[in-house]
XYZ file of C-alpha atoms in Angstrom:
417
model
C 0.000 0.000 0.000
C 1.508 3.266 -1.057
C 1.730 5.749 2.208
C 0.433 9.171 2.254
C 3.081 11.892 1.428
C 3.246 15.379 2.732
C 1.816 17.470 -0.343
C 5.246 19.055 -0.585
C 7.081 16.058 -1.382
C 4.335 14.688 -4.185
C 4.698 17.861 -5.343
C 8.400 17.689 -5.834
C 7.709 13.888 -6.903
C 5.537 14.731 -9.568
C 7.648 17.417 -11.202
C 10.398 14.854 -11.811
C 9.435 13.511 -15.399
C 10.373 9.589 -15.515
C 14.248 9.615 -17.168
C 13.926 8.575 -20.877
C 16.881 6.373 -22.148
C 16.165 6.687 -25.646
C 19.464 5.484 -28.055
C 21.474 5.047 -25.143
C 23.878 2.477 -25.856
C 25.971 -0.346 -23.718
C 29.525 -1.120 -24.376
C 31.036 -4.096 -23.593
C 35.288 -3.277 -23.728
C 38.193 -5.997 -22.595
C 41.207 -4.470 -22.124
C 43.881 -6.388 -23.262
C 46.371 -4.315 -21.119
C 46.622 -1.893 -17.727
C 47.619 0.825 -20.712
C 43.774 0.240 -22.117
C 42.236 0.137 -18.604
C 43.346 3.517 -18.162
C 41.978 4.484 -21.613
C 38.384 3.430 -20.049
C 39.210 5.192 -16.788
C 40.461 8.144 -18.636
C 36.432 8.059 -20.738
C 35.038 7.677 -17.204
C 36.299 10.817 -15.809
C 35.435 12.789 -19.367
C 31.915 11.308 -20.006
C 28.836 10.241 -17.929
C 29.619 6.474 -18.165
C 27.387 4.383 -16.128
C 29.113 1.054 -15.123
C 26.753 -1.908 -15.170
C 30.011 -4.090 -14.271
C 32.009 -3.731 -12.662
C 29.933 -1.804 -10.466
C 32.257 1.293 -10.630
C 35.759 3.109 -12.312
C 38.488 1.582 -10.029
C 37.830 -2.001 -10.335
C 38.425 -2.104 -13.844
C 41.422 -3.535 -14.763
C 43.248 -5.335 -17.623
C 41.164 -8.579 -18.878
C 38.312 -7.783 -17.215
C 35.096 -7.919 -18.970
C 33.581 -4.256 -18.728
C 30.358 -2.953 -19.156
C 29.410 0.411 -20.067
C 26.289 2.575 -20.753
C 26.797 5.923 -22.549
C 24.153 8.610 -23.684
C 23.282 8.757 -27.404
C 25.069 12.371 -26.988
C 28.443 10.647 -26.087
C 28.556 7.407 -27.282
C 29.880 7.947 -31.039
C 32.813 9.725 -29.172
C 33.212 6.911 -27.095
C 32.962 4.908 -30.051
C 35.857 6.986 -31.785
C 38.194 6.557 -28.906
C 38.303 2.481 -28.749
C 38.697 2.353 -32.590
C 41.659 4.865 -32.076
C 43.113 2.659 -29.595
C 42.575 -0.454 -31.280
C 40.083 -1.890 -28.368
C 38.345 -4.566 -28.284
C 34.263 -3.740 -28.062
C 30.313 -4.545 -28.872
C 27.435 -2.693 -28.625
C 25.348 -4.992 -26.309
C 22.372 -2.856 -26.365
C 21.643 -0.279 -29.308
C 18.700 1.172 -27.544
C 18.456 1.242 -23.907
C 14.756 2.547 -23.836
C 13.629 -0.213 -26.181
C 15.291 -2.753 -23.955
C 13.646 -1.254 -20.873
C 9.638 -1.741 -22.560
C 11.135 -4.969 -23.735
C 11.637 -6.612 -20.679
C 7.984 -6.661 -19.983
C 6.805 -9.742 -22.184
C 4.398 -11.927 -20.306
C 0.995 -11.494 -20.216
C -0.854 -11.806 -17.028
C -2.538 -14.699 -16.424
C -5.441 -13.257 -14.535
C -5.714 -9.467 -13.777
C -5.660 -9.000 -10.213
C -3.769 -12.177 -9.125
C -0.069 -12.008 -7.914
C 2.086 -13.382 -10.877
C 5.342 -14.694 -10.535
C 6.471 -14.543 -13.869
C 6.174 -10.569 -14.152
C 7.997 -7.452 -12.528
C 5.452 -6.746 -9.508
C 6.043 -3.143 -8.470
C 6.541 -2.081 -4.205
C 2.061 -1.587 -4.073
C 1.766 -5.016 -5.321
C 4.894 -6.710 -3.161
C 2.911 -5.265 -0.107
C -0.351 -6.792 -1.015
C 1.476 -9.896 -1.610
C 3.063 -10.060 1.910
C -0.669 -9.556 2.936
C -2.201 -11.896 0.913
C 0.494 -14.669 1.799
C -0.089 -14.224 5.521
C -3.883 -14.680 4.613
C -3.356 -17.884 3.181
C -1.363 -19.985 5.151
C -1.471 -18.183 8.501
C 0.077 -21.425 10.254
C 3.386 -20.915 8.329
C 4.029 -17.252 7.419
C 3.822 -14.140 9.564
C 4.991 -10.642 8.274
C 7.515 -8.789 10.973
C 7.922 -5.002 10.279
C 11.581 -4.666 11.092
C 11.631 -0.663 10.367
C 11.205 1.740 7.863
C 13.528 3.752 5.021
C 14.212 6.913 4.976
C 10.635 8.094 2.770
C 8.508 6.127 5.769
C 7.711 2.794 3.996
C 8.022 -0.269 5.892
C 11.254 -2.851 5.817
C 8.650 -6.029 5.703
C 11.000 -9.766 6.414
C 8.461 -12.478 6.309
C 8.970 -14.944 8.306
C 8.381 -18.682 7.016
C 8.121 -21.997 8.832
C 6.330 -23.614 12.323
C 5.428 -20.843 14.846
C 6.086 -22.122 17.923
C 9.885 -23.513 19.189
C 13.309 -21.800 18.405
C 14.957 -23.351 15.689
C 18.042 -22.995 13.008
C 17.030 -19.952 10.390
C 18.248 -18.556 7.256
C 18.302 -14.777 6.826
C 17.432 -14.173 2.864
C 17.549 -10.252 1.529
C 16.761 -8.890 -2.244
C 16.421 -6.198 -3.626
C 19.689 -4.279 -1.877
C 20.335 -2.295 -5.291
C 17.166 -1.143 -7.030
C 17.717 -1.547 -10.861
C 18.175 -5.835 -9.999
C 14.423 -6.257 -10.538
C 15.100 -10.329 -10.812
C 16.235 -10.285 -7.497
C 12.841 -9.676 -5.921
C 11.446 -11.540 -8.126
C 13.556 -14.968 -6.607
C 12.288 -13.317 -3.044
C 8.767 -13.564 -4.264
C 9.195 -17.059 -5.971
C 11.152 -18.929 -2.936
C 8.013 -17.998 -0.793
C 5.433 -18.755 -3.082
C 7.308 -22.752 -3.656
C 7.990 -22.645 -0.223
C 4.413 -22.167 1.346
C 2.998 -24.061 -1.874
C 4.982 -27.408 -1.751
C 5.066 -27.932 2.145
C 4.010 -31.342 2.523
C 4.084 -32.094 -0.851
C 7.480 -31.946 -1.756
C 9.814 -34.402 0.578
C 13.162 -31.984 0.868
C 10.651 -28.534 1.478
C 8.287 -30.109 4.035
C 11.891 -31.507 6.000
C 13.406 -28.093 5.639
C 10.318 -25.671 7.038
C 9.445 -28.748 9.812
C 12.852 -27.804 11.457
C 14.240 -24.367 9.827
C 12.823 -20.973 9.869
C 13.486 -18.549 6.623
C 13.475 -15.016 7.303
C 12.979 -13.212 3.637
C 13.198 -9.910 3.130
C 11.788 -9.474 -0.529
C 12.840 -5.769 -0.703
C 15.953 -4.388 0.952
C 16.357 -0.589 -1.045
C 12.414 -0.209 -1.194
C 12.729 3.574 -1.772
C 15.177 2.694 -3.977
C 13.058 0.015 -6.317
C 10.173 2.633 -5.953
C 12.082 5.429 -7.838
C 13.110 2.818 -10.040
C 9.465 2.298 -11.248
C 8.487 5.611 -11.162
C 11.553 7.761 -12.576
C 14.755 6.009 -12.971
C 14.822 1.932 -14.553
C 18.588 2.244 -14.042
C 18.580 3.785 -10.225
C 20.843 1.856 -7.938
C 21.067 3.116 -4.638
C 18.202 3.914 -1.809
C 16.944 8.046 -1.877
C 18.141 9.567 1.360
C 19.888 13.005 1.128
C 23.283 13.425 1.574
C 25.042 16.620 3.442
C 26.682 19.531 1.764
C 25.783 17.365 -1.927
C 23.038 17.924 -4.371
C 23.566 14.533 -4.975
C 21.019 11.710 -3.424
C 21.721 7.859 -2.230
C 23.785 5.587 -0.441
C 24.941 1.940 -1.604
C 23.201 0.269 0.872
C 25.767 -2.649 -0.141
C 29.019 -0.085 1.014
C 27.045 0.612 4.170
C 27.448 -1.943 6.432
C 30.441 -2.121 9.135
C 32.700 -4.435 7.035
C 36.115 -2.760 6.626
C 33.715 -0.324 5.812
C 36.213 2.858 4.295
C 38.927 0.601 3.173
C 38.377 0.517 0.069
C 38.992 3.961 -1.747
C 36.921 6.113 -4.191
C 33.763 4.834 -2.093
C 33.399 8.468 -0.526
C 31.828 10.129 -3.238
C 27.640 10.724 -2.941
C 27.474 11.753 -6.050
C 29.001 8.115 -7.047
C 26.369 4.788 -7.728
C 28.920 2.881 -5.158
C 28.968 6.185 -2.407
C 29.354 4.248 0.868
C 27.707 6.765 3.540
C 28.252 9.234 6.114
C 29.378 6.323 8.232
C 28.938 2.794 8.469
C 25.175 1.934 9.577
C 24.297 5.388 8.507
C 21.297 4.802 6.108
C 17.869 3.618 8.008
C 17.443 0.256 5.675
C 21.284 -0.791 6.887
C 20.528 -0.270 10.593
C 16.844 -2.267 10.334
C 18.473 -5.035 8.928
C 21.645 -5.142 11.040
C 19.401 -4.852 13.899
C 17.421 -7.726 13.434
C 19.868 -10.016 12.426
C 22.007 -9.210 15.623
C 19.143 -9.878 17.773
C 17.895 -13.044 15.860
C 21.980 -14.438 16.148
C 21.649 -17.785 18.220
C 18.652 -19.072 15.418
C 20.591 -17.430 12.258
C 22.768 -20.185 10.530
C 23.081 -18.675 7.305
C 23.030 -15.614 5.107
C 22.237 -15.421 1.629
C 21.768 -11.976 -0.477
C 20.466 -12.068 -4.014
C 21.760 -9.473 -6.638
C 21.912 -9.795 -10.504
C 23.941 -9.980 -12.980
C 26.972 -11.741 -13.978
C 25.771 -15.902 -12.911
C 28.354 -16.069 -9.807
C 28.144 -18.059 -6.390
C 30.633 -15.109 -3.993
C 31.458 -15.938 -0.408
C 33.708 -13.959 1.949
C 35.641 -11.726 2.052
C 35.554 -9.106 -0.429
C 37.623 -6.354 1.545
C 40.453 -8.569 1.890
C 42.464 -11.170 -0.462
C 43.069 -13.189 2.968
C 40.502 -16.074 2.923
C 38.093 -17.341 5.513
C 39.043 -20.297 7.933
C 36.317 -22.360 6.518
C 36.831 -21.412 3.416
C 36.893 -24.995 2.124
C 33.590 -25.297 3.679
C 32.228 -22.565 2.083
C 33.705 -23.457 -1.661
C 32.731 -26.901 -1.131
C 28.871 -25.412 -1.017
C 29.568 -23.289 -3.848
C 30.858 -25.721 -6.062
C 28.135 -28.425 -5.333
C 25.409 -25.482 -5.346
C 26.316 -23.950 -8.656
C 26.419 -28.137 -10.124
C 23.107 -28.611 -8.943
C 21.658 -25.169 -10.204
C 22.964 -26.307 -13.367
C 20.906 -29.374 -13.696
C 18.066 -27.349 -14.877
C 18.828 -25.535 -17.864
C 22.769 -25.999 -17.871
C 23.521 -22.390 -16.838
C 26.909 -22.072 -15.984
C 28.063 -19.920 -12.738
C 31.387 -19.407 -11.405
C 32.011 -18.841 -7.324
C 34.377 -18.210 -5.372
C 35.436 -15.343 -2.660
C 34.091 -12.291 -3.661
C 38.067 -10.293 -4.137
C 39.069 -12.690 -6.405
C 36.311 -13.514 -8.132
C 34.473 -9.843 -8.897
C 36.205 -7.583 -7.365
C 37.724 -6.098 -4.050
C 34.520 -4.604 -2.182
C 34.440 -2.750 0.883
C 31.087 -2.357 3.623
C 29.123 -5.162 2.287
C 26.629 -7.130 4.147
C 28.050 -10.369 3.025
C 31.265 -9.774 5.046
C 29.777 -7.897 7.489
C 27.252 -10.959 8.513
C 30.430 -13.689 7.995
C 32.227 -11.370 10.786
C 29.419 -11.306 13.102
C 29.487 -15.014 13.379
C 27.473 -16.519 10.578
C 29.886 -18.654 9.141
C 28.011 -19.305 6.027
C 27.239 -15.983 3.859
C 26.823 -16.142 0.231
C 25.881 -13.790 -2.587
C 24.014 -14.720 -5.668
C 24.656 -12.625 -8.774
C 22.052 -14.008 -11.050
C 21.296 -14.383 -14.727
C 22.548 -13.078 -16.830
C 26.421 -12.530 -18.373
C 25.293 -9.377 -19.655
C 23.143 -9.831 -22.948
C 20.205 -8.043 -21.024
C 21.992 -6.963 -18.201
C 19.812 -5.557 -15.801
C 16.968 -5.633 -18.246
C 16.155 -9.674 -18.332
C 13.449 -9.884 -19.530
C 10.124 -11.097 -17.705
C 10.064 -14.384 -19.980
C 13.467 -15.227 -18.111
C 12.089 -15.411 -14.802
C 10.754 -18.328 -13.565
C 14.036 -20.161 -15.868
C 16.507 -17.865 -13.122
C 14.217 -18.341 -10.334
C 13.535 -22.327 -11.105
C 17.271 -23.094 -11.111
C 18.357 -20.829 -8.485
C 15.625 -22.865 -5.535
C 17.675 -25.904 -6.667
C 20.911 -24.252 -5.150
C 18.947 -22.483 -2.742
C 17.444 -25.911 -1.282
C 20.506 -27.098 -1.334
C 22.179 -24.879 0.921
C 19.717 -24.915 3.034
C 19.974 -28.894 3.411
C 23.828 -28.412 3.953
C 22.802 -25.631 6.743
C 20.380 -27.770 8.510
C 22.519 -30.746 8.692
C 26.287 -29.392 9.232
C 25.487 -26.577 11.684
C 25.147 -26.530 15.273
């Protein structure tokens, strides 16, 4: 349900035309050589390049894949300056805006009811939660754990028995706005969940002695504005002092070597890490209920999109974790048996080595507060669509991705105390 606003702020709202992408283009560059990384660097710091991956400037490096959008205005320049250098580049996307009313390709099934193979915007994940609860009031319950910074509610919902303290997995999506197929998984793990309990051996086992703790939208201000104004908005909407500019990577936030990584201090950057760690209301609500739910929480799993990787600690160091084994083992067997489905390939491994060196995210943050098994899903796809997979591609990413899910779970349940 959408909450009232003071008339000032729909005012202000309202007078905000939705941004148009129209031409826009995405680049995908590998630089053969530290000499062409700084070429792209150099671009970065002359043109408005918005990095789709890696997530910002100072990650990319020689070899890495790198993707790129650019304005119609500047990309023929852009264009210009690879062929100059003899780089390496394709146009992934011609026309952003096309891509963007592209994505919606499914028809609903019948107008009115929840589907799970469409983008459902924040009204209709809230009437969800509702209706859920409704249904199978034995299983789910709906905790408000706080609210963001424009007064909507932080919803987790809270699946298995009610009574008895038990092992329980803390699942968040939604953490950066644009990765609409994030929520989507949220949505679709509590939909199978609730809908094959006792009919489906491993599922019935799992919510008989587990508890799952989902919270289906982390940066709801965030995925709101995303809707309404910006497709390709990444961080949540609070202010920032002394800056014009608005947002905080709710992902840079967290008390995890939090300003160790540099070029995070920026507002006006998509990867600005905050005023200080915990600063931003969605970070504290979440860190909050996690510390006080610690004895029950055996696992942490946060779902972002894209690139098809498994990541487990650390990302703010190159040391590794002492159960790192562990932790690989799960990886390895979890991206197998998401495979089985449709064959799509993922890669894991610790998040430094494997993406790149991050600073403040929750991932480490929840691995150093004791929950020795933390993992990140970046989910379909390798970049074709990008953050633009289209609705026809979501119950294939969310079908394949319960597999793994389930199976960590099962790990959880049996190898944790």
């Amino acid at each position: 349900m959408w909450l009232i606003l003071p008339v000032g702020l729909i005012a202000t709202t309202l007078a905000i035309a939705p941004v148009r992408f129209d031409r826009e283009k995405l680049f995908r560059v590998k630089p053969q050589d530290t000499k062409q990384a700084d070429i792209i660097k150099d671009l970065a710091k002359t043109n408005e390049l918005d990095f789709w991956y890696p997530g910002a400037t100072h990650h990319v490096a020689a070899n890495m894949t790198v993707d790129f959008r650019v304005s119609e205005k500047e990309s023929q320049a852009i264009q210009s300056a690879l062929d100059q250098n003899k780089m390496r580049y394709e146009i992934l996307i011609h026309d952003l805006q096309q891509e963007i009313e592209k994505q919606f390709d499914v028809k609903e099934d019948i107008p009115g009811r929840h589907s799970y193979a469409k983008y459902n915007n924040w009204e209709k994940i809230v009437a969800w939660t509702e209706k859920m609860m409704d249904k199978h009031p034995e299983m789910v319950s709906r905790i408000k754990i706080g609210s963001t910074v424009e007064d909507n509610p932080l919803y987790v919902l809270k699946i298995g028995k009610k009574k008895g303290r038990r092992k329980a997995i803390f699942m968040d999506c939604g953490i950066h706005a644009r990765e609409w197929v994030s929520p989507a998984f949220c949505q679709w793990f509590v939909y199978q969940a609730t809908k094959t309990y006792r009919r489906n051996k491993i599922m019935t086992k799992l919510l008989d002695r587990m508890n799952f703790y989902i919270l289906p939208v982390f940066n709801v201000d965030g995925y709101i504005w995303s809707w309404t104004k910006n497709r390709m908005w990444r961080k949540n909407r609070s202010k920032n002092q002394n800056s014009k500019c608005i947002g905080t990577d709710l992902n840079r936030n967290f008390n995890a070597s939090w300003d160790s990584i540099p070029n995070t201090n920026d507002p006006c950057a998509d990867n600005y890490r905050g005023s200080a760690p915990e600063s931003e209301k969605e970070t504290k609500a979440v860190t909050d209920f996690i510390r006080s739910h610690l004895n029950e929480i055996k696992a942490y799993i946060t779902f972002h999109s894209y690139s098809q990787m498994l990541l487990f600690p650390y990302g703010y160091t190159s040391k590794l974790p002492p159960n790192h084994e562990d932790l690989a083992k799960v990886a390895k067997i979890g991206t197998d048996v998401l495979s089985t489905r449709y064959e799509t390939r993922y890669i894991y491994g610790p998040i430094e080595s494997t993406i790149y060196p991050t600073s403040g995210s929750s991932l480490d943050w929840a691995y150093d507060l004791g929950i020795k098994h933390t993992f990140a899903f970046e989910l379909r796809d390798k970049g074709k669509f990008g953050f633009l997979l289209p609705e026809s591609r979501i119950k294939p990413t969310c079908r394949e991705t319960m597999l793994a899910v389930k199976f960590i779970s099962k790990y959880i349940l049996k190898h944790t105390p």
